[in-house]
Coordinates of C-alpha atoms and ligand atoms in Angstrom, one line a residue:
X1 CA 33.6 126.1 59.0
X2 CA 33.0 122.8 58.1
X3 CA 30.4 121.0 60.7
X4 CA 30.4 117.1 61.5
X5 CA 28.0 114.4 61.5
X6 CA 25.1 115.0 64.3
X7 CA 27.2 118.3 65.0
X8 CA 25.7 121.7 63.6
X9 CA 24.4 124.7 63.1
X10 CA 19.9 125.1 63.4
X11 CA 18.8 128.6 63.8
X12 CA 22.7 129.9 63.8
X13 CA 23.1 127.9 67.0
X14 CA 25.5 125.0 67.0
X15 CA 23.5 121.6 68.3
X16 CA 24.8 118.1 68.7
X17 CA 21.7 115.9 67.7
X18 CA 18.9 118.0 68.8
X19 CA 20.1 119.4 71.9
X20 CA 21.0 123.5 71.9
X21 CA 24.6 123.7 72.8
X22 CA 23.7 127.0 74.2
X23 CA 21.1 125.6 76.4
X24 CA 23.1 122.7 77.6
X25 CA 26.0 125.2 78.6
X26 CA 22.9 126.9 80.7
X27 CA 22.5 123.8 82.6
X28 CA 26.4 122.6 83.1
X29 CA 28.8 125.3 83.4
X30 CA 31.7 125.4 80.6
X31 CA 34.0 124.2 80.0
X32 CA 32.2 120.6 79.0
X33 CA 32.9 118.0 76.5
X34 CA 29.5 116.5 74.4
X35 CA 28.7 113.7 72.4
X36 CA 27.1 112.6 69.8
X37 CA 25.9 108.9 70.6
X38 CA 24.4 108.3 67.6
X39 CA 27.5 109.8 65.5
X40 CA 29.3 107.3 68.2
X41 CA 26.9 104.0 66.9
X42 CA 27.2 105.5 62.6
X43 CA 30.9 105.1 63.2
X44 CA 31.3 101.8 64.4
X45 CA 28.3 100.5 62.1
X46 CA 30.2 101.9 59.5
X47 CA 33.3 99.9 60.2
X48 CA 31.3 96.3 60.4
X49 CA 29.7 97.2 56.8
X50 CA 33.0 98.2 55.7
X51 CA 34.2 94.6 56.5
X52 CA 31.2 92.8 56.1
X53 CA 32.5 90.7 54.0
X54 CA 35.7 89.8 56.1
X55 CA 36.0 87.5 59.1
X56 CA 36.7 90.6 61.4
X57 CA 36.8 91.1 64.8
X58 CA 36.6 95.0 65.8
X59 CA 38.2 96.0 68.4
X60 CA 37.6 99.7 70.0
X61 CA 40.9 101.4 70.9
X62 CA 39.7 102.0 74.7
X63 CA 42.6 104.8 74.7
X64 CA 41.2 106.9 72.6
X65 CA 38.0 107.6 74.6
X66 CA 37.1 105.0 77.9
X67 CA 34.1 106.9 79.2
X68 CA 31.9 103.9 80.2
X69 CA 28.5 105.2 78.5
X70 CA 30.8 105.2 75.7
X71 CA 32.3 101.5 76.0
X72 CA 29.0 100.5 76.9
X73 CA 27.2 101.4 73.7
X74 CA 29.8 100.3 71.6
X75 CA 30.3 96.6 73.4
X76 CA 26.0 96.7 72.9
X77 CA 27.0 96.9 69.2
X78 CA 29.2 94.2 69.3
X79 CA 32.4 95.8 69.7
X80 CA 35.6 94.3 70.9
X81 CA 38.4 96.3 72.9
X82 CA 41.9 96.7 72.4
X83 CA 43.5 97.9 76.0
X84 CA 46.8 98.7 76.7
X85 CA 46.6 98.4 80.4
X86 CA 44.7 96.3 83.6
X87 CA 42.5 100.1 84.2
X88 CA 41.3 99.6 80.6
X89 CA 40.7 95.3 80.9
X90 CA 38.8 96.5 83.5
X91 CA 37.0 98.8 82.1
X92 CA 35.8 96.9 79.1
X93 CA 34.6 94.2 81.2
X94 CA 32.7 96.4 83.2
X95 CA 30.9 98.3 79.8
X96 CA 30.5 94.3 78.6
X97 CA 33.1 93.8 76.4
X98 CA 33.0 89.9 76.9
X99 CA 37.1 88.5 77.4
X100 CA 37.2 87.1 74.1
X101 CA 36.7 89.9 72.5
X102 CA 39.7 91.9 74.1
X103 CA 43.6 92.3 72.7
X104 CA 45.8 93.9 75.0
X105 CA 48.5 96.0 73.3
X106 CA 51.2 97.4 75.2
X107 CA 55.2 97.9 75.8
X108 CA 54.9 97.6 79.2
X109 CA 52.4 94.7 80.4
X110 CA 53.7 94.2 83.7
X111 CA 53.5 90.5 85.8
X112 CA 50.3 91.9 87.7
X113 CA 48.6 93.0 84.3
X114 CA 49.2 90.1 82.2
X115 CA 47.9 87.6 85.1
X116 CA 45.0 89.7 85.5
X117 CA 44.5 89.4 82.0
X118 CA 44.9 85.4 81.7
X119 CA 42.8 85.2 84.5
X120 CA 40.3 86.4 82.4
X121 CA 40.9 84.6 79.6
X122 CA 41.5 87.6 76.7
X123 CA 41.3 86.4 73.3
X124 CA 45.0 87.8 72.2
X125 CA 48.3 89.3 73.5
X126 CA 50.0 91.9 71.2
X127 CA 53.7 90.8 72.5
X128 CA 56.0 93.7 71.7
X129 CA 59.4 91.7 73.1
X130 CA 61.2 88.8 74.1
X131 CA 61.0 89.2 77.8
X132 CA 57.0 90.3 77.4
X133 CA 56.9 86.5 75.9
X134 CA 58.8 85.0 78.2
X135 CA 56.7 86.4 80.9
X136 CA 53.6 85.8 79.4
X137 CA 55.3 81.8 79.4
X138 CA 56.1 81.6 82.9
X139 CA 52.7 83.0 83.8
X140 CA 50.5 80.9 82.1
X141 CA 52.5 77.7 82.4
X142 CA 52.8 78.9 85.9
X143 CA 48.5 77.7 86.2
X144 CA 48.5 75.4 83.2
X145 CA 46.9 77.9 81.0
X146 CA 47.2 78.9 77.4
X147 CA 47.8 82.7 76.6
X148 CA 47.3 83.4 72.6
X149 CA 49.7 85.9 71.3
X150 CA 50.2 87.3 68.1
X151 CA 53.8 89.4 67.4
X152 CA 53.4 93.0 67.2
X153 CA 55.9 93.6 64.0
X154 CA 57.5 96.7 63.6
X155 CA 57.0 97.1 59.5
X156 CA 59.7 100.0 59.2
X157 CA 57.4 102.1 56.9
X158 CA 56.8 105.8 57.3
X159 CA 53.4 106.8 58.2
X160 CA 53.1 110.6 57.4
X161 CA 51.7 111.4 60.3
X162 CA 53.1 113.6 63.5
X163 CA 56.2 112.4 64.5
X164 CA 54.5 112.0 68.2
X165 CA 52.2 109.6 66.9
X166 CA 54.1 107.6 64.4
X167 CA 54.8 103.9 65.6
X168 CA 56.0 102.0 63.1
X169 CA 59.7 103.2 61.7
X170 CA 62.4 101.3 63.3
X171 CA 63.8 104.1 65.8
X172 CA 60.2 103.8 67.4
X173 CA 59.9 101.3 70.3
X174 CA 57.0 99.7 69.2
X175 CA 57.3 95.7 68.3
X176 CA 59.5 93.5 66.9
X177 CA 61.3 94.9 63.5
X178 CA 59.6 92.5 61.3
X179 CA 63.0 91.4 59.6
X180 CA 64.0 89.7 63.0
X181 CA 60.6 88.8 64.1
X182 CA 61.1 85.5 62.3
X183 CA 63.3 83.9 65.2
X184 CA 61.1 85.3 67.5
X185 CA 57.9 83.7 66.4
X186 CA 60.6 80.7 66.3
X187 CA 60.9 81.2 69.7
X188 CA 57.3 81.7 70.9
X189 CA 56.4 78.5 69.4
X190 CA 58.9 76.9 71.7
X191 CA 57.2 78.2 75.2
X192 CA 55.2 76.7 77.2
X193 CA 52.0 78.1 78.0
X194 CA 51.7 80.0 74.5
X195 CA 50.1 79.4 71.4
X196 CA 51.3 81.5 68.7
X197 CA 47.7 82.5 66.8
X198 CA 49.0 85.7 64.8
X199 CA 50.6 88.8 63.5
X200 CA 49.8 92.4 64.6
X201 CA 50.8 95.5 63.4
X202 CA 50.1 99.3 64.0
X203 CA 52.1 101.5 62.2
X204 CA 50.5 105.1 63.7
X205 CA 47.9 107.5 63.8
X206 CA 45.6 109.6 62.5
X207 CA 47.0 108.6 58.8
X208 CA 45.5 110.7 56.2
X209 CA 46.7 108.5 53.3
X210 CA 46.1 105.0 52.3
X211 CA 49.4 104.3 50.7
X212 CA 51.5 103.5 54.2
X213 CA 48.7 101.4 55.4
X214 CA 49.4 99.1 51.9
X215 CA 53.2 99.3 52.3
X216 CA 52.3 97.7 55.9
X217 CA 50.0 94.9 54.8
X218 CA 52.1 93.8 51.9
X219 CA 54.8 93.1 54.6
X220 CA 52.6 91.7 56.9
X221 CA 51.2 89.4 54.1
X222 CA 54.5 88.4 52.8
X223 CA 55.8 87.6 56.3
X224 CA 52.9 85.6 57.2
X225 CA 53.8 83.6 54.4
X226 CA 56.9 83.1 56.2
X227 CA 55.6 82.0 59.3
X228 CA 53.4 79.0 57.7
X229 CA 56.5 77.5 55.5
X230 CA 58.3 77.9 59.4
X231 CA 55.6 75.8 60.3
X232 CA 53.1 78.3 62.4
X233 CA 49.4 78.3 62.2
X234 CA 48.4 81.6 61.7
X235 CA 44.8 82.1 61.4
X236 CA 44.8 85.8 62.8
X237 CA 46.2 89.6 61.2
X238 CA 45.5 92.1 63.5
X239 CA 46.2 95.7 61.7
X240 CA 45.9 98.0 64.2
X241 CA 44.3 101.5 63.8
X242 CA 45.4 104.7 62.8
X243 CA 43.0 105.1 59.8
X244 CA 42.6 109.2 60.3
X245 CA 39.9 111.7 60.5
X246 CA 39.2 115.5 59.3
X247 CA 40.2 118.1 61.4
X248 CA 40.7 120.7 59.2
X249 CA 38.1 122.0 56.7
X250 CA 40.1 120.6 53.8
X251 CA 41.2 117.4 55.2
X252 CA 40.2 114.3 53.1
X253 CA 41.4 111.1 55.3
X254 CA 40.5 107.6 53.2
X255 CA 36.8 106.2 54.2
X256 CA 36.7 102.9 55.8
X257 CA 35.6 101.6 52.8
X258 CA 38.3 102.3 50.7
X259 CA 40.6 100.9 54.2
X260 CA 38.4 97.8 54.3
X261 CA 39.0 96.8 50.7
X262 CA 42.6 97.6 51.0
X263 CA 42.7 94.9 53.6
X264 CA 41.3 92.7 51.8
X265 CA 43.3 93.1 48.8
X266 CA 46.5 92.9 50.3
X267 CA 45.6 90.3 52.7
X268 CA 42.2 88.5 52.0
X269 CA 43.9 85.4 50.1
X270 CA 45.7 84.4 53.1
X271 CA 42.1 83.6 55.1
X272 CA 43.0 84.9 58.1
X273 CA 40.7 86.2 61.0
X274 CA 41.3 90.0 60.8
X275 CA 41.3 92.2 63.7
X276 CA 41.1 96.2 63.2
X277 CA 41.5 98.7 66.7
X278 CA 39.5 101.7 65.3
X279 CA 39.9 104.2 68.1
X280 CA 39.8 108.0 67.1
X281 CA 38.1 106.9 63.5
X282 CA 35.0 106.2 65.8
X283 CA 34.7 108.9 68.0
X284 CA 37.2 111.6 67.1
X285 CA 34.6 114.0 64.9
X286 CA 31.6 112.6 67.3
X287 CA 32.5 115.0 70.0
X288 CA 32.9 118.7 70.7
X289 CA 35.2 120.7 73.5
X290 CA 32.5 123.8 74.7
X291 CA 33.9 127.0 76.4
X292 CA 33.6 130.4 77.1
X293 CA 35.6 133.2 76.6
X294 CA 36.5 134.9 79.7
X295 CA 38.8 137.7 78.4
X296 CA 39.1 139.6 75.0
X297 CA 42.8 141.0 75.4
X298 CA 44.7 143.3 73.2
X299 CA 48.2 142.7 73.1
X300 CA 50.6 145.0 71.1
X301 CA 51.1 142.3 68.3
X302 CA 48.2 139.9 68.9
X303 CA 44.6 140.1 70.2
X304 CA 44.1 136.9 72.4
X305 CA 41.0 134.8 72.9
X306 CA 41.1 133.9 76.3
X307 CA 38.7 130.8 76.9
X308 CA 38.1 128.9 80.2
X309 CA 39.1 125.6 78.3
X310 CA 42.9 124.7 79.0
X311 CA 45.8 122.5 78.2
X312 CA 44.4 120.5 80.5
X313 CA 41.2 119.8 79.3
X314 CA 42.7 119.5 75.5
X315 CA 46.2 118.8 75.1
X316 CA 46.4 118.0 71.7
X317 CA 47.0 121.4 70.0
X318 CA 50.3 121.5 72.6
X319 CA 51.5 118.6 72.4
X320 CA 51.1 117.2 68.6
X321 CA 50.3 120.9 67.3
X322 CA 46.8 119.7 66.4
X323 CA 44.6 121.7 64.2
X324 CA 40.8 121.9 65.5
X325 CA 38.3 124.3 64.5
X326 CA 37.0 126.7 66.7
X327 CA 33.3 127.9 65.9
X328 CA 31.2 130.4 67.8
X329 CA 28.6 128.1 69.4
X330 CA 25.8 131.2 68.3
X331 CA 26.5 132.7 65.4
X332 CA 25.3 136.4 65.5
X333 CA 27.5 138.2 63.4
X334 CA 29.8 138.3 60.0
X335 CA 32.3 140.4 61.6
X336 CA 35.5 138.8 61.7
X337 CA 38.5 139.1 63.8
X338 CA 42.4 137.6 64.0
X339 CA 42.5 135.9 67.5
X340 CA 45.2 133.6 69.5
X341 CA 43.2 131.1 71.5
X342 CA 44.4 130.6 74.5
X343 CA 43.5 128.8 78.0
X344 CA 44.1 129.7 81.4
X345 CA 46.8 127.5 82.2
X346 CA 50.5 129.3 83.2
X347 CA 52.1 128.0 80.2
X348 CA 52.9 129.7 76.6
X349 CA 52.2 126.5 75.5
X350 CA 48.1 126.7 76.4
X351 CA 47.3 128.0 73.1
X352 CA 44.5 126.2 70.9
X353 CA 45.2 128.4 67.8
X354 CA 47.5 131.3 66.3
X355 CA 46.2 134.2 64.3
X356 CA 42.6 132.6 63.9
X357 CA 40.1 134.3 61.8
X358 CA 37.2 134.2 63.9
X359 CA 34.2 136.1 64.3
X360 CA 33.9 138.6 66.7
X361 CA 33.7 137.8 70.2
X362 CA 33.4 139.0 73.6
X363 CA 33.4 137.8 77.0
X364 CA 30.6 135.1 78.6
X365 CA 30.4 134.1 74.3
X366 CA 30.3 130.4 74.0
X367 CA 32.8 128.6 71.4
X368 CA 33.3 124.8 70.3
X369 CA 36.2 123.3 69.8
X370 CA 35.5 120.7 67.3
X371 CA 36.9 117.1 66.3
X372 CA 37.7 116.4 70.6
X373 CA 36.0 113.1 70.9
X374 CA 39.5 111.2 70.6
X375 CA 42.9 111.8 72.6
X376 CA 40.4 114.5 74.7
X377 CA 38.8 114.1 77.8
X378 CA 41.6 110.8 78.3
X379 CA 44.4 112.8 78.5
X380 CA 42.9 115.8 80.4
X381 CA 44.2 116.4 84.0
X382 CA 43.9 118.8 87.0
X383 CA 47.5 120.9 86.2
X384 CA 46.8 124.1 87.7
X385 CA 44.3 122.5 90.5
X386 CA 41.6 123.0 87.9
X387 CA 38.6 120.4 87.6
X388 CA 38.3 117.7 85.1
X389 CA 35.3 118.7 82.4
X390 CA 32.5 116.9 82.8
X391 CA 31.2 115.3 79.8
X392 CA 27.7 115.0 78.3
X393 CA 25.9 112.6 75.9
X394 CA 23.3 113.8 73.6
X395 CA 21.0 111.3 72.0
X396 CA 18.1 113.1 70.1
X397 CA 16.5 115.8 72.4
X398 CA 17.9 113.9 75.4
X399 CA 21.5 114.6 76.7
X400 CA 23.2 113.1 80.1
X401 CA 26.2 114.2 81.9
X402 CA 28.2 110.9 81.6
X403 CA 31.0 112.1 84.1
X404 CA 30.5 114.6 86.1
X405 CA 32.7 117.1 87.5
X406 CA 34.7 116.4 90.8
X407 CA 34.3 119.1 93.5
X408 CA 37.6 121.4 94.7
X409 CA 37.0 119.2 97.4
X410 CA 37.4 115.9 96.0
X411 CA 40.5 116.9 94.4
X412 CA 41.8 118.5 97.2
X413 CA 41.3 115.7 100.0
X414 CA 42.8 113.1 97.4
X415 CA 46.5 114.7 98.9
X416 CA 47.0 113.3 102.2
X417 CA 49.6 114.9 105.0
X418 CA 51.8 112.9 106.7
X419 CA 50.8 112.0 110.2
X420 CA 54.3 112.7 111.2
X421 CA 54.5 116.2 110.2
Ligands
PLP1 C1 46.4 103.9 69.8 C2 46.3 102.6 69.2 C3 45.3 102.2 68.4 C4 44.2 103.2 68.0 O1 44.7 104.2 67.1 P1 43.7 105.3 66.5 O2 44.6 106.1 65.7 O3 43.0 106.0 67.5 O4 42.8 104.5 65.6 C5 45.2 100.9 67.9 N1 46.1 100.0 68.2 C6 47.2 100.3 69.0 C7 48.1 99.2 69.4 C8 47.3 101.6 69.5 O5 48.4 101.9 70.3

């Protein structure tokens, strides 16, 4: 069991910060997500020293975690956002992110989105096709105004990573393949309304390895090169995210300093602005899932785990087959036993872990579910008509419940019958 930053074990009871995970789940009933704000602020502090010495622009991957408290301590920082939709512009802007510190990434920007977004004045587009820049074009020249783009180019390198989360080989529909992004950028300086201020590229996530990052910015660098003998101006490189975290006990992902350096190795002579969307590098290990078990069943093969944390609180395990430890919240015994974790939800697929050495537990025993501040709460929902977990913030001995949880109410009233019925 390996424990994370602001996240451990003090008298053989797991605590974020200084708060008793136990005595939290007293308060708020399981299951519940927690923070660590001040894991949260290390994290992003870490990245602005890593690039210290770069012109850099960081912008928070809002997808990766958009609770509010959470946007709004990181735009207090200093934090940019990169958004992929209007929900998350707006949410930026309400946590004050100020507009010219937001990219908006994105296959799909559609006409409503991208006027909402010049109306506001954003400080890039992350174009991803032709008929995005034509759009962007008619928009803007539509109310004489300029919308800054750079070209999301599809590198074509191979990121190691789950295939669900890989964005940068050619058979993915992410951006422009960078060997035909030439005529584009051609193109985009021909538009009205535009002005073509970069290159972007993002090749995946959670990377555990440096090396596909550098096959990346090589091709980026070479290709802005390029652009200015075309004739472009580019003064911006936007590299995405993706740099990964541990999940696992024995998982050694790069630090952002070695990531920083490789940036500016590969790219620093070309005295560009560079932008870097950081999203589960920030708060991926800064947050923890918190459940209980409600059943201990003996099947004829397996003995399963049955915790009142689902699928739809935590998708990740089902749909990327994520690892995450999973750690008794009190630790009472050294007793161990094989268990399949599973959640309530009417799936096979609601399982959190196979054949896990655990120790022994029983019913009402809390466990954590470690690593869950990224790709967590977000992509939660209420299959199964079950709530939405409330999540917490701990800073020092203080914690607050930063959303709460709906009532069967709420949910229930949001479906409407027809009058005509
Ligand atoms: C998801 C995403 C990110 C953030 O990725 P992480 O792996 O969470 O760092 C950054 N940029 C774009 C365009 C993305 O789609």
């Amino acid at each position: 069991m390996k424990t994370q930053a602001h996240i451990s074990y003090q008298d053989n009871t797991m605590h974020v910060e200084k708060v008793s995970v136990a005595a939290m789940a007293k308060d708020i009933p399981t299951p519940f997500y927690c923070y660590s704000y001040t894991a949260i602020k290390e994290n992003y502090l870490a990245y602005q020293q890593a690039f210290a010495e770069q012109d850099t622009l960081i912008c928070y991957a809002v997808k990766a975690n958009s609770n509010q408290a959470i946007l709004s301590l990181l735009a207090s920082l200093g934090a940019g956002a990169d958004v992929v939709s209007e929900g998350e512009i707006r949410r930026a802007l309400q946590a004050g992110v100020p507009a010219n510190k937001i990219v908006f990434s994105g296959v799909a920007k559609t006409r409503k989105e991208i006027a909402y977004a010049l109306s506001h004045n954003i400080f890039q587009f992350n174009v991803e096709s032709e008929p995005e820049l034509q759009l962007i074009s008619e928009l803007a020249s539509a109310q004489n105004l300029t919308a800054c783009i750079s070209i999301r180019v599809n590198p074509n390198v191979c990121a190691n990573t789950h295939a669900k989360i890989t964005t940068g080989k050619s058979e993915n529909k992410f951006g422009i393949p960078i060997t035909k992004a030439r005529s584009v950028y051609h193109f985009a300086a021909s538009l009205p309304g535009i002005k073509v201020q970069g290159v972007d590229v993002h090749i995946g996530s959670q990377l555990t390895d440096l090396a596909p990052f550098e096959q990346a910015f090589n091709k980026v660098a070479e290709f802005v090169d390029t652009l200015e003998e075309d004739g472009h101006d580019i003064s911006i490189i936007d590299i995405g995210g993706g740099l990964g975290i541990d999940y696992a006990e024995d998982d050694t992902p790069p630090n952002k300093d070695a990531y920083a350096k490789l940036a500016k190795k590969c790219l620093g002579h070309l005295n560009c602005k560079i932008v870097v969307e950081p999203g589960r590098s920030i708060v991926g290990n800064t947050g923890i899932l918190v459940s209980s078990v409600v059943y201990v069943k003996k099947g004829e093969e397996r003995q399963f785990l049955i915790i009142d944390a689902g699928m739809n609180d935590l998708i990740r395990p089902s749909m990327y087959d994520a690892y995450h430890q999973i750690t008794p919240v009190i630790r009472n015994t050294n007793e161990t036993a094989l268990y399949d974790v599973v959640g309530p939800v009417c799936e096979t697929g609601d399982t959190f872990s196979k054949n896990r050495e655990l120790p022994v537990l029983q019913s009402d025993d809390l466990v954590a579910i470690l690593s869950c501040g990224a790709y967590g709460s977000v992509m939660s929902s209420t299959y199964n008509t079950r709530l939405f977990a409330p999540e917490i913030m701990v800073k020092d001995e203080q914690y607050s419940v930063i959303r709460s949880r709906q009532s069967y109410q709420d949910v229930i009233e949001q479906d409407v019958i027809p009058p005509w019925w």
